[in-house]
């Protein structure tokens, strides 16, 4: 991939994506309900939400695959409805499911797509070889894709999306169903793509994925953006930190829960681990104490009541805790599966 600067269209103000009141309905279902986004160029922007939240529908509208029913959306300053052809020339999209031909080899897939997007024969083979090597698929270039692992399929799918380096790449849940090693490999690829000037809009259900990759995150639930900011801002919005406690004796947990609830003036979460508890603390409770002072006082209260603590820590809240606080329910890490899955996005567009 050659180094490049992201194109900034007229009126974009350095934004790759700008939406105002974006709406999409399907019958009585308001799948996207007034979404406002401002995505800076040259970054990874995370669209985080559970299955059915409206993430994929939003991506489809931005990629010109669906026409909005209300509001406006611009990609590098170009209206996605009035200038759809121009937008298609700036973007590429990789959906939740691999779109390459499983009966072709890795090289054959990339060469075919390169020829379809305007490369000459020699240039197509050169670009295919370059991408296969860059994505760690050189040794598998002559193997049929049906013999690739899940992680290898996602890598070649992303490679297909950047045969012509796009200004904006939509990645719709790119690591769905992958093992941790394959997910890390895909994350490295995303970072490399952004390093060469492409803006990435990443939709995901995985909180750690958004935490690892995204410079800014919009949390979407039931078709609405309910929070937006850097991960630090989102975490700070629900409290200054979280107290994590592991007891020596499980039978002391009910008493420890009550002590922590009073000392921290906060709800205490009972963890699956029978000796663990967690509580979120604010920057200043009613008594004016800071998070660290509150945590120290809670630890002293536990000791005073004879409760033995094996481990006690104060840390920034996780995105999981942020999501729970914002939506009232935990994130759903399980992806949809099969051709009938809600908001299924199988297309992988190579638009350049």
Short mmCIF file of C-alpha atoms in Angstrom, two decimals:
data_model
loop_
_atom_site.label_atom_id
_atom_site.label_comp_id
_atom_site.label_asym_id
_atom_site.label_seq_id
_atom_site.Cartn_x
_atom_site.Cartn_y
_atom_site.Cartn_z
CA UNK A 1 0.00 0.00 0.00
CA UNK A 2 1.41 3.36 -0.92
CA UNK A 3 1.32 6.19 1.58
CA UNK A 4 -1.40 8.74 0.84
CA UNK A 5 -3.36 11.54 2.38
CA UNK A 6 -7.09 11.12 2.77
CA UNK A 7 -9.05 13.24 0.32
CA UNK A 8 -10.99 16.04 1.95
CA UNK A 9 -13.97 17.02 -0.13
CA UNK A 10 -15.48 20.46 -0.25
CA UNK A 11 -17.21 21.39 2.98
CA UNK A 12 -15.93 18.34 4.80
CA UNK A 13 -13.91 20.36 7.32
CA UNK A 14 -11.51 17.44 7.76
CA UNK A 15 -14.37 15.02 8.40
CA UNK A 16 -14.59 11.72 6.55
CA UNK A 17 -18.23 11.25 7.57
CA UNK A 18 -20.80 13.74 8.76
CA UNK A 19 -24.45 12.84 9.41
CA UNK A 20 -27.35 14.82 10.85
CA UNK A 21 -30.61 13.19 11.94
CA UNK A 22 -30.04 10.09 9.79
CA UNK A 23 -33.16 7.88 9.71
CA UNK A 24 -34.04 4.52 8.17
CA UNK A 25 -37.30 2.67 8.72
CA UNK A 26 -38.47 -0.80 7.74
CA UNK A 27 -42.24 -0.84 8.14
CA UNK A 28 -42.92 0.05 11.75
CA UNK A 29 -39.32 -0.56 12.77
CA UNK A 30 -37.21 2.59 13.05
CA UNK A 31 -33.86 0.85 12.61
CA UNK A 32 -31.86 4.11 12.57
CA UNK A 33 -33.47 6.90 14.53
CA UNK A 34 -31.80 10.30 14.11
CA UNK A 35 -28.12 9.37 14.11
CA UNK A 36 -25.58 12.22 14.23
CA UNK A 37 -21.95 11.38 13.50
CA UNK A 38 -18.77 13.38 12.90
CA UNK A 39 -15.89 11.07 11.92
CA UNK A 40 -12.44 12.69 11.64
CA UNK A 41 -10.43 11.73 8.55
CA UNK A 42 -7.44 9.43 8.99
CA UNK A 43 -8.68 7.65 12.13
CA UNK A 44 -10.47 4.50 13.25
CA UNK A 45 -13.97 5.43 14.43
CA UNK A 46 -15.89 2.78 16.34
CA UNK A 47 -19.64 2.24 16.07
CA UNK A 48 -20.34 0.10 19.11
CA UNK A 49 -23.62 -1.60 19.90
CA UNK A 50 -25.41 -4.92 20.33
CA UNK A 51 -26.86 -6.99 17.53
CA UNK A 52 -29.82 -5.17 16.03
CA UNK A 53 -28.77 -1.73 17.28
CA UNK A 54 -28.70 -0.22 13.78
CA UNK A 55 -24.96 -0.32 13.07
CA UNK A 56 -25.10 -2.22 9.78
CA UNK A 57 -28.08 -0.24 8.51
CA UNK A 58 -26.13 2.95 9.17
CA UNK A 59 -23.14 1.59 7.25
CA UNK A 60 -25.34 0.58 4.32
CA UNK A 61 -26.68 4.12 4.03
CA UNK A 62 -23.21 5.65 4.21
CA UNK A 63 -21.98 3.21 1.55
CA UNK A 64 -24.96 4.12 -0.70
CA UNK A 65 -26.45 0.61 -0.49
CA UNK A 66 -29.58 1.95 1.23
CA UNK A 67 -31.33 5.29 0.71
CA UNK A 68 -31.96 7.22 3.95
CA UNK A 69 -35.58 7.99 4.84
CA UNK A 70 -34.60 11.16 6.66
CA UNK A 71 -31.70 13.37 7.63
CA UNK A 72 -28.47 13.92 5.74
CA UNK A 73 -25.16 12.10 5.34
CA UNK A 74 -21.94 13.27 3.70
CA UNK A 75 -18.75 11.37 2.92
CA UNK A 76 -15.80 13.74 2.49
CA UNK A 77 -18.32 16.51 1.86
CA UNK A 78 -20.33 14.58 -0.76
CA UNK A 79 -24.01 13.84 -0.17
CA UNK A 80 -24.58 10.07 -0.18
CA UNK A 81 -27.83 10.47 -2.14
CA UNK A 82 -27.15 13.33 -4.57
CA UNK A 83 -23.51 12.36 -5.19
CA UNK A 84 -23.74 8.59 -4.74
CA UNK A 85 -21.41 7.77 -7.64
CA UNK A 86 -18.71 10.05 -6.25
CA UNK A 87 -19.07 8.51 -2.80
CA UNK A 88 -18.74 5.00 -4.24
CA UNK A 89 -15.46 6.03 -5.79
CA UNK A 90 -14.08 6.98 -2.36
CA UNK A 91 -15.19 4.04 -0.22
CA UNK A 92 -14.80 0.30 0.15
CA UNK A 93 -16.78 -2.07 2.32
CA UNK A 94 -16.10 -5.40 3.97
CA UNK A 95 -19.15 -7.06 5.51
CA UNK A 96 -19.59 -9.66 8.20
CA UNK A 97 -19.11 -12.61 5.86
CA UNK A 98 -16.32 -13.38 3.41
CA UNK A 99 -17.24 -12.50 -0.17
CA UNK A 100 -14.33 -14.06 -2.04
CA UNK A 101 -14.81 -17.15 -4.20
CA UNK A 102 -13.90 -20.18 -2.11
CA UNK A 103 -13.11 -22.32 -5.16
CA UNK A 104 -10.42 -19.90 -6.34
CA UNK A 105 -6.97 -19.54 -4.84
CA UNK A 106 -5.93 -16.46 -2.91
CA UNK A 107 -4.03 -15.15 -5.91
CA UNK A 108 -6.86 -15.89 -8.34
CA UNK A 109 -9.37 -14.03 -6.15
CA UNK A 110 -7.29 -10.90 -5.88
CA UNK A 111 -6.25 -10.91 -9.54
CA UNK A 112 -9.89 -11.30 -10.64
CA UNK A 113 -11.04 -8.40 -8.48
CA UNK A 114 -8.09 -6.26 -9.51
CA UNK A 115 -8.89 -6.80 -13.20
CA UNK A 116 -12.54 -5.94 -12.56
CA UNK A 117 -11.48 -2.67 -10.94
CA UNK A 118 -9.30 -1.57 -13.84
CA UNK A 119 -5.83 -3.04 -13.29
CA UNK A 120 -3.93 -4.46 -16.24
CA UNK A 121 -2.89 -8.11 -16.09
CA UNK A 122 0.67 -7.48 -14.96
CA UNK A 123 -0.41 -4.82 -12.44
CA UNK A 124 -3.14 -7.13 -11.09
CA UNK A 125 -0.68 -9.94 -10.35
CA UNK A 126 1.78 -7.49 -8.82
CA UNK A 127 -0.86 -5.96 -6.54
CA UNK A 128 -2.18 -9.39 -5.53
CA UNK A 129 1.32 -10.59 -4.61
CA UNK A 130 1.98 -7.39 -2.65
CA UNK A 131 -1.20 -7.72 -0.58
CA UNK A 132 -0.85 -11.46 0.02
CA UNK A 133 2.66 -10.92 1.37
CA UNK A 134 1.63 -7.90 3.44
CA UNK A 135 -1.23 -9.83 5.06
CA UNK A 136 0.84 -12.95 5.79
CA UNK A 137 -0.85 -15.03 3.10
CA UNK A 138 2.08 -15.47 0.70
CA UNK A 139 2.55 -19.14 1.57
CA UNK A 140 -1.18 -19.78 0.99
CA UNK A 141 -1.43 -17.83 -2.28
CA UNK A 142 -1.85 -20.97 -4.42
CA UNK A 143 -4.35 -22.67 -2.07
CA UNK A 144 -8.10 -22.56 -2.58
CA UNK A 145 -9.77 -20.15 -0.14
CA UNK A 146 -12.09 -22.91 1.08
CA UNK A 147 -9.00 -24.42 2.72
CA UNK A 148 -8.17 -21.19 4.59
CA UNK A 149 -8.79 -20.75 8.30
CA UNK A 150 -11.35 -18.20 9.49
CA UNK A 151 -8.66 -15.66 10.23
CA UNK A 152 -7.07 -16.11 6.81
CA UNK A 153 -10.44 -15.60 5.12
CA UNK A 154 -11.00 -12.33 6.94
CA UNK A 155 -7.52 -11.15 5.98
CA UNK A 156 -8.00 -11.88 2.29
CA UNK A 157 -11.44 -10.27 2.43
CA UNK A 158 -9.92 -7.06 3.77
CA UNK A 159 -7.11 -7.32 1.20
CA UNK A 160 -9.77 -7.46 -1.53
CA UNK A 161 -11.31 -4.27 -0.14
CA UNK A 162 -8.09 -2.29 -0.48
CA UNK A 163 -6.89 -3.44 -3.89
CA UNK A 164 -7.41 0.20 -4.78
CA UNK A 165 -6.60 1.99 -1.55
CA UNK A 166 -9.89 3.64 -0.47
CA UNK A 167 -10.21 6.96 1.29
CA UNK A 168 -12.81 5.38 3.58
CA UNK A 169 -13.05 1.71 4.53
CA UNK A 170 -16.16 0.32 6.21
CA UNK A 171 -15.41 -2.75 8.33
CA UNK A 172 -18.63 -4.35 9.55
CA UNK A 173 -17.78 -6.63 12.48
CA UNK A 174 -14.54 -7.84 10.86
CA UNK A 175 -13.52 -10.27 13.63
CA UNK A 176 -16.84 -12.04 14.17
CA UNK A 177 -16.17 -15.65 15.14
CA UNK A 178 -12.37 -15.42 15.07
CA UNK A 179 -10.03 -16.86 17.68
CA UNK A 180 -7.92 -14.37 19.72
CA UNK A 181 -4.78 -14.81 17.59
CA UNK A 182 -6.67 -14.18 14.34
CA UNK A 183 -8.42 -11.18 15.86
CA UNK A 184 -5.04 -9.67 16.78
CA UNK A 185 -3.83 -10.20 13.22
CA UNK A 186 -6.88 -8.40 11.81
CA UNK A 187 -6.34 -5.57 14.30
CA UNK A 188 -2.76 -5.18 13.08
CA UNK A 189 -4.03 -4.95 9.51
CA UNK A 190 -6.55 -2.26 10.47
CA UNK A 191 -3.81 -0.22 12.14
CA UNK A 192 -1.62 -0.56 9.04
CA UNK A 193 -4.45 0.55 6.73
CA UNK A 194 -5.03 3.67 8.82
CA UNK A 195 -1.30 4.30 8.94
CA UNK A 196 -1.37 4.66 5.15
CA UNK A 197 -4.05 7.37 5.24
CA UNK A 198 -7.35 5.49 5.04
CA UNK A 199 -10.19 6.34 7.42
CA UNK A 200 -11.87 3.27 8.95
CA UNK A 201 -15.43 3.11 10.25
CA UNK A 202 -15.51 -0.02 12.40
CA UNK A 203 -18.75 -1.55 13.62
CA UNK A 204 -18.37 -4.07 16.41
CA UNK A 205 -20.08 -5.82 19.29
CA UNK A 206 -16.74 -6.50 20.92
CA UNK A 207 -15.92 -3.93 23.58
CA UNK A 208 -12.22 -4.79 23.66
CA UNK A 209 -12.04 -4.34 19.89
CA UNK A 210 -13.34 -0.78 20.13
CA UNK A 211 -11.02 -0.19 23.09
CA UNK A 212 -7.99 -1.43 21.12
CA UNK A 213 -8.60 0.29 17.78
CA UNK A 214 -10.91 3.27 17.88
CA UNK A 215 -9.79 6.85 18.48
CA UNK A 216 -13.42 7.83 19.06
CA UNK A 217 -16.46 5.68 19.72
CA UNK A 218 -20.19 6.19 19.22
CA UNK A 219 -22.37 3.89 21.32
CA UNK A 220 -25.54 3.06 19.43
CA UNK A 221 -28.57 1.32 20.92
CA UNK A 222 -32.04 0.89 19.42
CA UNK A 223 -31.13 3.06 16.46
CA UNK A 224 -29.90 6.04 18.49
CA UNK A 225 -26.44 7.29 19.41
CA UNK A 226 -26.58 7.38 23.21
CA UNK A 227 -22.97 8.44 23.84
CA UNK A 228 -19.95 9.57 21.84
CA UNK A 229 -16.34 10.43 22.60
CA UNK A 230 -12.90 9.00 23.15
CA UNK A 231 -12.76 5.83 25.21
CA UNK A 232 -11.35 7.88 28.08
CA UNK A 233 -14.26 10.33 27.89
CA UNK A 234 -16.80 7.52 27.79
CA UNK A 235 -15.24 5.81 30.78
CA UNK A 236 -15.05 9.07 32.73
CA UNK A 237 -18.72 9.76 31.99
CA UNK A 238 -19.87 6.84 34.15
CA UNK A 239 -17.45 7.25 37.05
CA UNK A 240 -13.86 7.90 37.94
CA UNK A 241 -13.05 4.26 38.49
CA UNK A 242 -14.05 0.80 39.58
CA UNK A 243 -13.12 -0.95 42.80
CA UNK A 244 -12.40 -4.66 42.40
CA UNK A 245 -12.25 -6.84 45.53
CA UNK A 246 -11.35 -10.52 45.98
CA UNK A 247 -12.00 -12.00 49.40
CA UNK A 248 -10.26 -14.90 51.05
CA UNK A 249 -13.50 -16.47 52.29
CA UNK A 250 -16.59 -16.75 50.07
CA UNK A 251 -18.92 -16.85 53.09
CA UNK A 252 -17.94 -13.27 53.91
CA UNK A 253 -19.15 -11.90 50.59
CA UNK A 254 -22.69 -10.87 51.71
CA UNK A 255 -21.21 -8.87 54.59
CA UNK A 256 -18.51 -7.38 52.33
CA UNK A 257 -21.17 -6.33 49.83
CA UNK A 258 -23.02 -4.36 52.50
CA UNK A 259 -19.82 -2.73 53.82
CA UNK A 260 -18.79 -1.65 50.32
CA UNK A 261 -22.26 -0.35 49.48
CA UNK A 262 -22.22 1.93 52.51
CA UNK A 263 -18.56 2.96 52.32
CA UNK A 264 -18.64 3.75 48.60
CA UNK A 265 -22.25 4.93 48.39
CA UNK A 266 -22.54 2.84 45.24
CA UNK A 267 -24.20 -0.27 43.89
CA UNK A 268 -22.02 -3.36 44.32
CA UNK A 269 -21.89 -5.99 41.57
CA UNK A 270 -21.61 -9.65 42.51
CA UNK A 271 -19.14 -11.30 40.13
CA UNK A 272 -19.35 -14.93 38.88
CA UNK A 273 -16.21 -15.62 40.92
CA UNK A 274 -17.66 -16.51 44.38
CA UNK A 275 -15.11 -14.34 46.21
CA UNK A 276 -15.22 -11.28 43.91
CA UNK A 277 -17.13 -8.00 44.02
CA UNK A 278 -16.97 -4.82 41.92
CA UNK A 279 -18.31 -1.33 42.51
CA UNK A 280 -18.13 1.80 40.39
CA UNK A 281 -17.05 4.97 42.20
CA UNK A 282 -17.49 8.56 41.11
CA UNK A 283 -15.07 11.44 41.08
CA UNK A 284 -16.75 12.81 44.16
CA UNK A 285 -19.58 11.29 46.16
CA UNK A 286 -21.95 13.16 48.42
CA UNK A 287 -19.20 13.46 51.03
CA UNK A 288 -16.91 15.12 48.50
CA UNK A 289 -14.30 12.35 48.50
CA UNK A 290 -12.32 11.43 45.42
CA UNK A 291 -12.28 7.91 44.02
CA UNK A 292 -8.93 6.95 45.57
CA UNK A 293 -9.94 8.26 48.99
CA UNK A 294 -13.27 6.43 48.79
CA UNK A 295 -11.47 3.20 47.87
CA UNK A 296 -9.02 3.56 50.77
CA UNK A 297 -11.85 4.16 53.19
CA UNK A 298 -13.71 1.11 51.89
CA UNK A 299 -10.63 -1.08 52.36
CA UNK A 300 -10.23 0.19 55.94
CA UNK A 301 -13.91 -0.57 56.65
CA UNK A 302 -13.53 -4.11 55.35
CA UNK A 303 -10.51 -4.67 57.61
CA UNK A 304 -12.29 -3.12 60.62
CA UNK A 305 -15.20 -5.56 60.28
CA UNK A 306 -12.88 -8.57 60.10
CA UNK A 307 -13.28 -9.28 56.39
CA UNK A 308 -10.08 -10.66 54.87
CA UNK A 309 -9.22 -9.23 51.45
CA UNK A 310 -6.76 -11.05 49.19
CA UNK A 311 -6.77 -8.51 46.39
CA UNK A 312 -8.06 -4.94 46.16
CA UNK A 313 -7.63 -2.65 43.15
CA UNK A 314 -8.93 0.64 41.78
CA UNK A 315 -9.00 1.00 38.03
CA UNK A 316 -10.71 2.90 35.25
CA UNK A 317 -14.09 1.39 34.35
CA UNK A 318 -14.04 -1.02 31.42
CA UNK A 319 -16.02 -0.35 28.26
CA UNK A 320 -18.23 -3.24 29.36
CA UNK A 321 -19.16 -1.28 32.49
CA UNK A 322 -19.65 1.85 30.38
CA UNK A 323 -21.99 -0.01 28.04
CA UNK A 324 -23.97 -1.45 30.95
CA UNK A 325 -24.29 1.98 32.56
CA UNK A 326 -25.40 3.64 29.32
CA UNK A 327 -27.83 1.05 28.01
CA UNK A 328 -29.02 -0.71 31.15
CA UNK A 329 -28.00 -4.09 29.74
CA UNK A 330 -24.66 -5.81 29.07
CA UNK A 331 -23.13 -5.99 25.63
CA UNK A 332 -23.99 -9.07 23.56
CA UNK A 333 -20.74 -10.54 22.28
CA UNK A 334 -22.43 -13.31 20.34
CA UNK A 335 -22.64 -12.47 16.62
CA UNK A 336 -25.60 -13.27 14.41
CA UNK A 337 -25.10 -16.36 12.28
CA UNK A 338 -26.47 -17.79 9.10
CA UNK A 339 -28.09 -16.20 6.06
CA UNK A 340 -31.21 -15.17 7.97
CA UNK A 341 -29.41 -13.26 10.69
CA UNK A 342 -30.77 -9.81 11.52
CA UNK A 343 -29.14 -6.97 9.62
CA UNK A 344 -27.04 -9.50 7.76
CA UNK A 345 -24.52 -7.75 5.52
CA UNK A 346 -22.91 -10.22 3.17
CA UNK A 347 -21.80 -7.86 0.46
CA UNK A 348 -18.16 -6.85 0.33
CA UNK A 349 -17.97 -3.93 -2.04
CA UNK A 350 -14.73 -3.05 -3.82
CA UNK A 351 -15.79 0.28 -5.25
CA UNK A 352 -12.56 1.78 -6.48
#
